[in-house]
Amino acid sequence: MAAVQQLILSLPDWINEVVDWQKTYADDHEKMALAVELSKQNVLRGTGGPFGSAIFACDSGKLLSVGVNRVMPMHNSAAHGEMVAIMLAEQQLQSFSLNADGVKRELFTSCEPCAMCLGGTLWSGVKRLVCAATADDARAIGFDEGPVNEDSYQYLADAGIEVVRLVQRDAAAQVLRDYLNHGGTIYNG
């Protein structure tokens, strides 16, 4: 008989130093500032790649979950910031859909999602995707984002997901460059 395997998803210990779980986030600027700060801290503290995400309730600005890239420390190619935030949010809600309880939710991410994370966004049930840096910014430092193009975003829009791009792009793109300049590993390039 095969041994039972288990996957444990964890965030770095510093998360609660950076995240104010009680705060109500007023607007896109505040929400994206959190996602970008998560990506920055992940780089500065050496706990993963330069990507951070957060999931909020659209109407109240209440934070449900966060994610940072954990690919290398967890030895898991699926542990991207968006996927970590989605999986932790679903676990917290005890549902495979982030809108199963009737609350519309939105995903803020420090960089436009790769092909895997775009699929995860579609299937997660979020109703809004807000991105900072572009896929081209990630490619510029060597990451391969997969087959992502304008049709990918149109597909999300056609499925009822509002897509907003370039919110705080400069700050998020700087985190990507800092990661590369400080010897960060490009693990899929």
Coordinates of N, CA and C in Angstrom, one line a residue:
M1 N 0.8 -1.2 0.0 CA 0.0 0.0 0.0 C 0.9 1.2 0.0
A2 N 0.5 2.2 -0.8 CA 1.3 3.5 -0.9 C 1.1 4.4 0.3
A3 N 2.1 5.1 0.6 CA 2.0 6.0 1.8 C 1.1 7.2 1.4
V4 N 0.4 7.7 2.4 CA -0.4 8.8 2.2 C 0.5 10.1 2.1
Q5 N 0.2 10.9 1.1 CA 1.0 12.1 0.9 C 0.2 13.3 1.3
Q6 N 0.8 14.3 1.8 CA 0.1 15.5 2.2 C 0.9 16.7 1.7
L7 N 0.1 17.7 1.3 CA 0.7 19.0 0.9 C 0.3 20.0 1.9
I8 N 1.3 20.7 2.5 CA 1.1 21.7 3.4 C 1.5 23.1 2.8
L9 N 0.5 24.0 2.8 CA 0.7 25.3 2.2 C 1.0 26.3 3.3
S10 N 2.1 27.0 3.2 CA 2.4 27.9 4.3 C 3.0 29.2 3.8
L11 N 2.7 30.3 4.5 CA 3.3 31.6 4.2 C 4.5 31.8 5.1
P12 N 5.4 32.7 4.8 CA 6.5 33.0 5.6 C 6.1 33.5 7.0
D13 N 6.9 33.3 8.0 CA 6.6 33.8 9.3 C 6.4 35.3 9.4
W14 N 7.0 36.1 8.6 CA 6.9 37.5 8.6 C 5.5 38.1 8.2
I15 N 4.7 37.3 7.6 CA 3.4 37.8 7.0 C 2.7 38.7 8.0
N16 N 2.5 38.3 9.2 CA 1.7 39.0 10.2 C 2.4 40.3 10.6
E17 N 3.6 40.5 10.3 CA 4.3 41.8 10.6 C 3.9 42.8 9.5
V18 N 3.6 42.3 8.4 CA 3.3 43.2 7.2 C 1.8 43.4 7.0
V19 N 1.0 42.4 7.3 CA -0.4 42.4 7.0 C -1.2 42.8 8.2
D20 N -2.1 43.8 8.0 CA -3.1 44.2 9.0 C -4.4 43.6 8.6
W21 N -4.7 42.5 9.3 CA -5.9 41.7 9.0 C -7.2 42.4 9.3
Q22 N -7.1 43.4 10.2 CA -8.3 44.1 10.7 C -8.6 45.3 9.8
K23 N -7.7 45.7 9.0 CA -7.9 46.9 8.2 C -8.9 46.8 7.1
T24 N -9.7 47.8 6.9 CA -10.6 47.9 5.7 C -9.8 48.7 4.7
Y25 N -9.6 48.1 3.5 CA -8.9 48.7 2.4 C -9.8 49.5 1.6
A26 N -9.6 50.8 1.5 CA -10.5 51.8 0.9 C -10.6 51.7 -0.6
D27 N -9.5 51.5 -1.3 CA -9.5 51.7 -2.7 C -8.4 50.8 -3.4
D28 N -8.4 50.8 -4.7 CA -7.4 50.0 -5.5 C -6.0 50.4 -5.1
H29 N -5.7 51.6 -4.8 CA -4.3 52.0 -4.4 C -3.9 51.3 -3.2
E30 N -4.7 51.3 -2.1 CA -4.4 50.7 -0.9 C -4.2 49.2 -1.0
K31 N -5.1 48.6 -1.8 CA -5.1 47.2 -2.0 C -3.9 46.7 -2.7
M32 N -3.5 47.5 -3.8 CA -2.3 47.1 -4.6 C -1.1 47.4 -3.8
A33 N -1.1 48.4 -2.9 CA 0.1 48.7 -2.1 C 0.4 47.5 -1.2
L34 N -0.6 46.8 -0.7 CA -0.3 45.6 0.0 C 0.3 44.5 -0.8
A35 N -0.3 44.3 -2.0 CA 0.3 43.2 -2.9 C 1.7 43.5 -3.2
V36 N 2.0 44.8 -3.6 CA 3.4 45.1 -3.9 C 4.3 45.0 -2.7
E37 N 3.9 45.4 -1.5 CA 4.7 45.3 -0.3 C 5.0 43.8 0.0
L38 N 4.0 43.0 -0.2 CA 4.2 41.6 0.0 C 5.3 41.0 -0.9
S39 N 5.3 41.4 -2.2 CA 6.3 41.0 -3.2 C 7.7 41.5 -2.8
K40 N 7.7 42.8 -2.3 CA 9.0 43.4 -1.9 C 9.6 42.7 -0.7
Q41 N 8.7 42.5 0.3 CA 9.2 41.8 1.5 C 9.7 40.4 1.2
N42 N 9.0 39.7 0.3 CA 9.4 38.3 0.0 C 10.8 38.3 -0.6
V43 N 11.1 39.3 -1.4 CA 12.5 39.5 -1.9 C 13.5 39.9 -0.8
L44 N 13.2 40.9 -0.1 CA 14.1 41.4 0.9 C 14.4 40.4 2.0
R45 N 13.4 39.6 2.3 CA 13.6 38.6 3.4 C 14.0 37.2 2.9
G46 N 14.2 37.1 1.5 CA 14.7 35.9 1.0 C 13.8 34.7 1.1
T47 N 12.5 34.9 1.1 CA 11.5 33.8 1.3 C 10.8 33.4 0.1
G48 N 11.2 33.9 -1.1 CA 10.6 33.4 -2.4 C 10.8 34.5 -3.5
G49 N 10.1 34.2 -4.6 CA 10.2 35.1 -5.7 C 9.5 36.4 -5.5
P50 N 9.6 37.3 -6.6 CA 9.1 38.7 -6.4 C 7.7 38.9 -6.8
F51 N 6.8 38.1 -6.2 CA 5.4 38.2 -6.6 C 4.5 38.1 -5.3
G52 N 3.6 39.0 -5.2 CA 2.6 39.0 -4.1 C 1.2 39.3 -4.5
S53 N 0.3 38.8 -3.8 CA -1.1 38.9 -4.1 C -2.0 39.0 -2.8
A54 N -3.2 39.5 -3.0 CA -4.1 39.6 -1.9 C -5.6 39.5 -2.5
I55 N -6.4 38.9 -1.7 CA -7.8 38.8 -2.1 C -8.7 39.5 -1.1
F56 N -9.6 40.4 -1.7 CA -10.5 41.2 -0.9 C -11.9 41.0 -1.3
A57 N -12.8 41.3 -0.4 CA -14.3 41.4 -0.7 C -14.4 42.7 -1.5
C58 N -15.1 42.7 -2.6 CA -15.2 43.8 -3.5 C -16.0 45.0 -2.8
D59 N -17.0 44.7 -2.1 CA -17.9 45.7 -1.6 C -17.4 46.3 -0.3
S60 N -16.7 45.5 0.6 CA -16.3 46.0 1.9 C -14.8 46.4 2.0
G61 N -14.0 45.9 1.1 CA -12.5 46.1 1.2 C -11.9 45.2 2.3
K62 N -12.6 44.2 2.8 CA -12.1 43.3 3.8 C -11.2 42.3 3.2
L63 N -10.0 42.2 3.8 CA -9.0 41.3 3.3 C -9.3 39.8 3.7
L64 N -9.3 38.9 2.7 CA -9.6 37.5 3.0 C -8.3 36.7 3.1
S65 N -7.4 36.9 2.2 CA -6.1 36.1 2.2 C -5.0 36.9 1.4
V66 N -3.8 36.4 1.6 CA -2.7 36.9 0.9 C -1.9 35.8 0.4
G67 N -1.0 36.0 -0.6 CA -0.1 35.0 -1.0 C 1.2 35.7 -1.5
V68 N 2.3 35.0 -1.3 CA 3.5 35.3 -1.9 C 4.1 34.1 -2.6
N69 N 5.0 34.4 -3.6 CA 5.6 33.3 -4.3 C 6.4 32.4 -3.4
R70 N 6.1 31.1 -3.4 CA 6.8 30.1 -2.5 C 7.4 29.0 -3.3
V71 N 7.6 29.2 -4.6 CA 8.0 28.1 -5.5 C 9.3 27.4 -4.9
M72 N 10.3 28.2 -4.7 CA 11.6 27.6 -4.3 C 11.6 27.0 -2.9
P73 N 11.1 27.8 -1.9 CA 11.1 27.3 -0.5 C 10.2 26.1 -0.3
M74 N 9.1 26.0 -1.1 CA 8.2 24.8 -0.9 C 8.5 23.7 -1.9
H75 N 9.5 23.9 -2.8 CA 9.8 23.0 -3.9 C 8.5 22.6 -4.6
N76 N 7.8 23.6 -5.1 CA 6.5 23.4 -5.7 C 6.3 24.5 -6.8
S77 N 6.3 24.0 -8.0 CA 6.2 25.0 -9.2 C 4.8 25.6 -9.2
A78 N 3.8 25.1 -8.5 CA 2.5 25.8 -8.5 C 2.3 26.8 -7.4
A79 N 3.3 27.0 -6.6 CA 3.2 27.9 -5.4 C 3.5 29.4 -5.8
H80 N 2.8 29.8 -6.8 CA 2.9 31.2 -7.2 C 2.0 32.1 -6.3
G81 N 2.3 33.4 -6.2 CA 1.6 34.2 -5.2 C 0.1 34.2 -5.4
E82 N -0.4 34.2 -6.6 CA -1.8 34.2 -6.9 C -2.4 32.9 -6.4
M83 N -1.8 31.8 -6.8 CA -2.3 30.5 -6.4 C -2.3 30.2 -4.9
V84 N -1.3 30.7 -4.2 CA -1.2 30.6 -2.8 C -2.4 31.4 -2.2
A85 N -2.6 32.6 -2.6 CA -3.7 33.5 -2.1 C -5.0 32.8 -2.4
I86 N -5.2 32.3 -3.6 CA -6.5 31.6 -3.9 C -6.7 30.4 -3.1
M87 N -5.7 29.5 -3.0 CA -5.8 28.3 -2.2 C -6.1 28.6 -0.7
L88 N -5.4 29.5 -0.1 CA -5.6 29.9 1.3 C -7.0 30.5 1.5
A89 N -7.5 31.3 0.5 CA -8.8 31.9 0.6 C -9.9 30.8 0.6
E90 N -9.7 29.9 -0.4 CA -10.7 28.8 -0.5 C -10.7 27.9 0.7
Q91 N -9.6 27.6 1.3 CA -9.5 26.8 2.5 C -10.2 27.5 3.6
Q92 N -10.0 28.9 3.8 CA -10.6 29.6 4.8 C -12.1 29.6 4.7
L93 N -12.6 29.7 3.4 CA -14.1 29.7 3.2 C -14.7 28.3 3.2
Q94 N -13.8 27.3 3.1 CA -14.2 25.9 3.0 C -15.0 25.7 1.7
S95 N -14.5 26.2 0.6 CA -15.2 26.1 -0.6 C -14.2 26.2 -1.8
F96 N -14.6 25.6 -2.9 CA -13.7 25.6 -4.0 C -14.0 26.9 -4.9
S97 N -14.9 27.7 -4.5 CA -15.3 28.9 -5.2 C -15.3 30.1 -4.3
L98 N -14.6 31.1 -4.7 CA -14.5 32.3 -3.8 C -15.8 33.2 -3.8
N99 N -16.8 32.8 -4.6 CA -18.1 33.5 -4.5 C -19.2 32.6 -4.1
A100 N -18.9 31.5 -3.6 CA -20.0 30.5 -3.2 C -20.9 31.1 -2.1
D101 N -20.3 32.0 -1.3 CA -21.1 32.5 -0.2 C -21.9 33.8 -0.6
G102 N -21.8 34.1 -1.9 CA -22.5 35.3 -2.4 C -21.7 36.6 -2.3
V103 N -20.5 36.5 -1.8 CA -19.7 37.7 -1.7 C -18.8 37.8 -2.9
K104 N -18.8 38.9 -3.6 CA -17.9 39.1 -4.8 C -16.5 39.4 -4.3
R105 N -15.5 38.8 -4.8 CA -14.2 39.0 -4.4 C -13.3 39.4 -5.5
E106 N -12.1 40.0 -5.2 CA -11.2 40.5 -6.2 C -9.8 40.1 -5.8
L107 N -9.0 39.8 -6.8 CA -7.6 39.4 -6.7 C -6.7 40.6 -7.1
F108 N -5.9 41.0 -6.2 CA -4.8 42.0 -6.5 C -3.5 41.3 -6.6
T109 N -2.8 41.6 -7.7 CA -1.5 40.9 -7.8 C -0.4 41.8 -8.3
S110 N 0.8 41.7 -7.8 CA 1.9 42.6 -8.1 C 2.4 42.5 -9.5
C111 N 2.0 41.5 -10.2 CA 2.4 41.3 -11.7 C 1.2 40.6 -12.4
E112 N 1.1 40.9 -13.6 CA 0.1 40.2 -14.4 C 0.3 38.7 -14.3
P113 N -0.7 37.9 -14.1 CA -0.5 36.5 -13.9 C 0.1 35.7 -15.1
C114 N 0.8 34.7 -14.8 CA 1.3 33.7 -15.8 C 0.1 32.9 -16.3
A115 N 0.4 32.0 -17.3 CA -0.7 31.2 -17.8 C -1.4 30.4 -16.8
M116 N -0.7 29.8 -15.9 CA -1.3 28.9 -14.8 C -2.2 29.8 -13.9
C117 N -1.7 30.9 -13.5 CA -2.4 31.8 -12.6 C -3.6 32.4 -13.2
L118 N -3.6 32.7 -14.5 CA -4.8 33.2 -15.2 C -5.8 32.1 -15.2
G119 N -5.5 30.8 -15.4 CA -6.4 29.8 -15.3 C -7.0 29.6 -13.9
G120 N -6.1 29.7 -12.9 CA -6.5 29.7 -11.5 C -7.5 30.9 -11.2
T121 N -7.2 32.0 -11.7 CA -8.1 33.2 -11.5 C -9.5 32.9 -12.1
L122 N -9.6 32.4 -13.3 CA -10.8 32.0 -13.9 C -11.6 31.0 -13.1
W123 N -11.0 30.0 -12.6 CA -11.6 28.9 -11.9 C -11.9 29.3 -10.4
S124 N -11.3 30.3 -9.9 CA -11.4 30.6 -8.5 C -12.8 31.2 -8.1
G125 N -13.4 31.9 -9.1 CA -14.6 32.6 -8.8 C -14.5 34.0 -8.5
V126 N -13.3 34.6 -8.5 CA -13.1 36.0 -8.3 C -13.8 36.8 -9.4
K127 N -14.3 38.0 -9.1 CA -15.1 38.7 -10.1 C -14.3 39.9 -10.6
R128 N -13.0 40.1 -10.1 CA -12.2 41.2 -10.5 C -10.8 40.8 -10.3
L129 N -9.9 41.2 -11.3 CA -8.5 41.0 -11.3 C -7.8 42.3 -11.5
V130 N -6.9 42.7 -10.5 CA -6.2 44.0 -10.6 C -4.7 43.7 -10.6
C131 N -4.0 44.2 -11.6 CA -2.6 43.8 -11.8 C -1.7 45.1 -11.8
A132 N -0.5 44.9 -11.3 CA 0.5 46.0 -11.3 C 1.5 45.9 -12.4
A133 N 2.6 45.3 -12.2 CA 3.6 45.1 -13.3 C 3.0 44.2 -14.4
T134 N 3.6 44.3 -15.6 CA 3.1 43.6 -16.7 C 3.9 42.3 -16.9
A135 N 3.3 41.4 -17.7 CA 4.0 40.2 -18.0 C 5.3 40.5 -18.8
D136 N 5.4 41.6 -19.5 CA 6.6 42.0 -20.2 C 7.7 42.4 -19.2
D137 N 7.2 43.0 -18.1 CA 8.2 43.4 -17.0 C 8.8 42.1 -16.4
A138 N 8.0 41.1 -16.2 CA 8.5 39.8 -15.7 C 9.4 39.1 -16.7
R139 N 9.0 39.2 -18.0 CA 9.9 38.6 -19.1 C 11.2 39.3 -19.2
A140 N 11.2 40.6 -18.9 CA 12.4 41.4 -19.1 C 13.5 41.0 -18.1
I141 N 13.1 40.4 -17.0 CA 14.2 39.9 -16.1 C 14.4 38.4 -16.2
G142 N 13.6 37.7 -17.2 CA 13.9 36.3 -17.5 C 12.8 35.3 -17.2
F143 N 11.7 35.7 -16.6 CA 10.6 34.8 -16.3 C 9.9 34.5 -17.6
D144 N 9.5 33.2 -17.7 CA 8.6 32.8 -18.9 C 7.2 32.7 -18.4
E145 N 6.3 33.6 -18.8 CA 5.0 33.7 -18.3 C 4.0 32.8 -19.1
G146 N 4.5 32.1 -20.1 CA 3.7 31.2 -20.8 C 2.8 31.9 -21.9
P147 N 1.8 31.1 -22.4 CA 1.0 31.7 -23.5 C 0.0 32.7 -23.0
V148 N 0.4 33.8 -22.6 CA -0.5 34.9 -22.1 C -0.5 36.0 -23.1
N149 N -1.7 36.5 -23.6 CA -1.7 37.6 -24.5 C -3.1 38.3 -24.3
E150 N -3.4 39.3 -25.1 CA -4.6 40.1 -25.0 C -5.8 39.2 -25.0
D151 N -5.8 38.1 -25.8 CA -7.0 37.2 -25.9 C -7.2 36.5 -24.5
S152 N -6.2 36.3 -23.8 CA -6.3 35.7 -22.4 C -7.1 36.6 -21.5
Y153 N -6.8 37.9 -21.6 CA -7.6 38.9 -20.8 C -9.0 39.1 -21.3
Q154 N -9.1 39.0 -22.6 CA -10.5 39.1 -23.1 C -11.3 37.9 -22.7
Y155 N -10.7 36.7 -22.6 CA -11.4 35.5 -22.2 C -12.0 35.7 -20.8
L156 N -11.1 36.3 -19.9 CA -11.6 36.6 -18.5 C -12.7 37.6 -18.5
A157 N -12.6 38.6 -19.3 CA -13.7 39.6 -19.4 C -15.0 39.0 -19.9
D158 N -14.9 38.1 -20.9 CA -16.0 37.5 -21.5 C -16.7 36.5 -20.4
A159 N -15.9 36.1 -19.5 CA -16.4 35.2 -18.4 C -16.9 36.0 -17.2
G160 N -16.9 37.3 -17.4 CA -17.5 38.1 -16.3 C -16.5 38.6 -15.3
I161 N -15.2 38.5 -15.6 CA -14.2 39.0 -14.6 C -13.7 40.3 -15.1
E162 N -13.9 41.4 -14.3 CA -13.3 42.7 -14.7 C -11.8 42.6 -14.5
V163 N -11.1 43.2 -15.5 CA -9.6 43.2 -15.5 C -9.2 44.6 -15.5
V164 N -8.4 45.0 -14.5 CA -7.7 46.3 -14.4 C -6.2 46.1 -14.4
R165 N -5.5 46.8 -15.2 CA -4.1 46.6 -15.3 C -3.3 47.9 -15.0
L166 N -2.1 47.8 -14.7 CA -1.1 48.9 -14.6 C -1.3 49.7 -13.3
V167 N -1.9 49.2 -12.3 CA -2.1 49.9 -11.0 C -0.8 49.8 -10.3
Q168 N -0.1 50.8 -10.0 CA 1.2 50.9 -9.4 C 2.3 50.0 -10.1
R169 N 2.2 50.1 -11.4 CA 3.2 49.3 -12.2 C 4.6 49.6 -11.9
D170 N 5.0 50.9 -11.8 CA 6.4 51.3 -11.6 C 6.9 50.7 -10.3
A171 N 6.2 50.7 -9.2 CA 6.7 50.2 -7.9 C 6.8 48.7 -8.0
A172 N 5.9 48.0 -8.7 CA 6.0 46.6 -8.8 C 7.1 46.1 -9.7
A173 N 7.3 46.9 -10.8 CA 8.4 46.5 -11.8 C 9.7 46.7 -11.1
Q174 N 9.8 47.7 -10.2 CA 11.1 47.9 -9.5 C 11.4 46.7 -8.6
V175 N 10.4 46.1 -8.0 CA 10.6 44.9 -7.2 C 11.2 43.8 -8.0
L176 N 10.7 43.6 -9.2 CA 11.2 42.6 -10.2 C 12.7 42.9 -10.5
R177 N 13.0 44.1 -10.8 CA 14.4 44.5 -11.1 C 15.3 44.3 -9.9
D178 N 14.8 44.7 -8.7 CA 15.6 44.5 -7.5 C 15.9 43.0 -7.3
Y179 N 14.9 42.2 -7.5 CA 15.1 40.7 -7.3 C 16.2 40.2 -8.2
L180 N 16.2 40.6 -9.5 CA 17.2 40.2 -10.4 C 18.6 40.8 -10.0
N181 N 18.6 42.1 -9.6 CA 19.9 42.8 -9.3 C 20.5 42.2 -8.0
H182 N 19.7 41.6 -7.2 CA 20.2 41.0 -5.9 C 20.4 39.5 -6.0
G183 N 20.5 39.0 -7.3 CA 20.8 37.6 -7.5 C 19.7 36.6 -7.4
G184 N 18.5 37.1 -7.5 CA 17.3 36.2 -7.4 C 17.3 35.2 -8.5
T185 N 16.9 34.0 -8.2 CA 16.9 32.9 -9.2 C 15.7 33.0 -10.1
I186 N 15.9 32.9 -11.4 CA 14.9 32.8 -12.4 C 14.6 31.4 -12.6
Y187 N 13.6 30.8 -11.9 CA 13.5 29.4 -11.8 C 12.7 28.8 -13.0
N188 N 12.2 29.5 -13.9 CA 11.5 28.9 -15.0 C 12.0 29.5 -16.4
G189 N 13.0 30.2 -16.4 CA 13.5 30.9 -17.6 C 14.4 30.0 -18.4

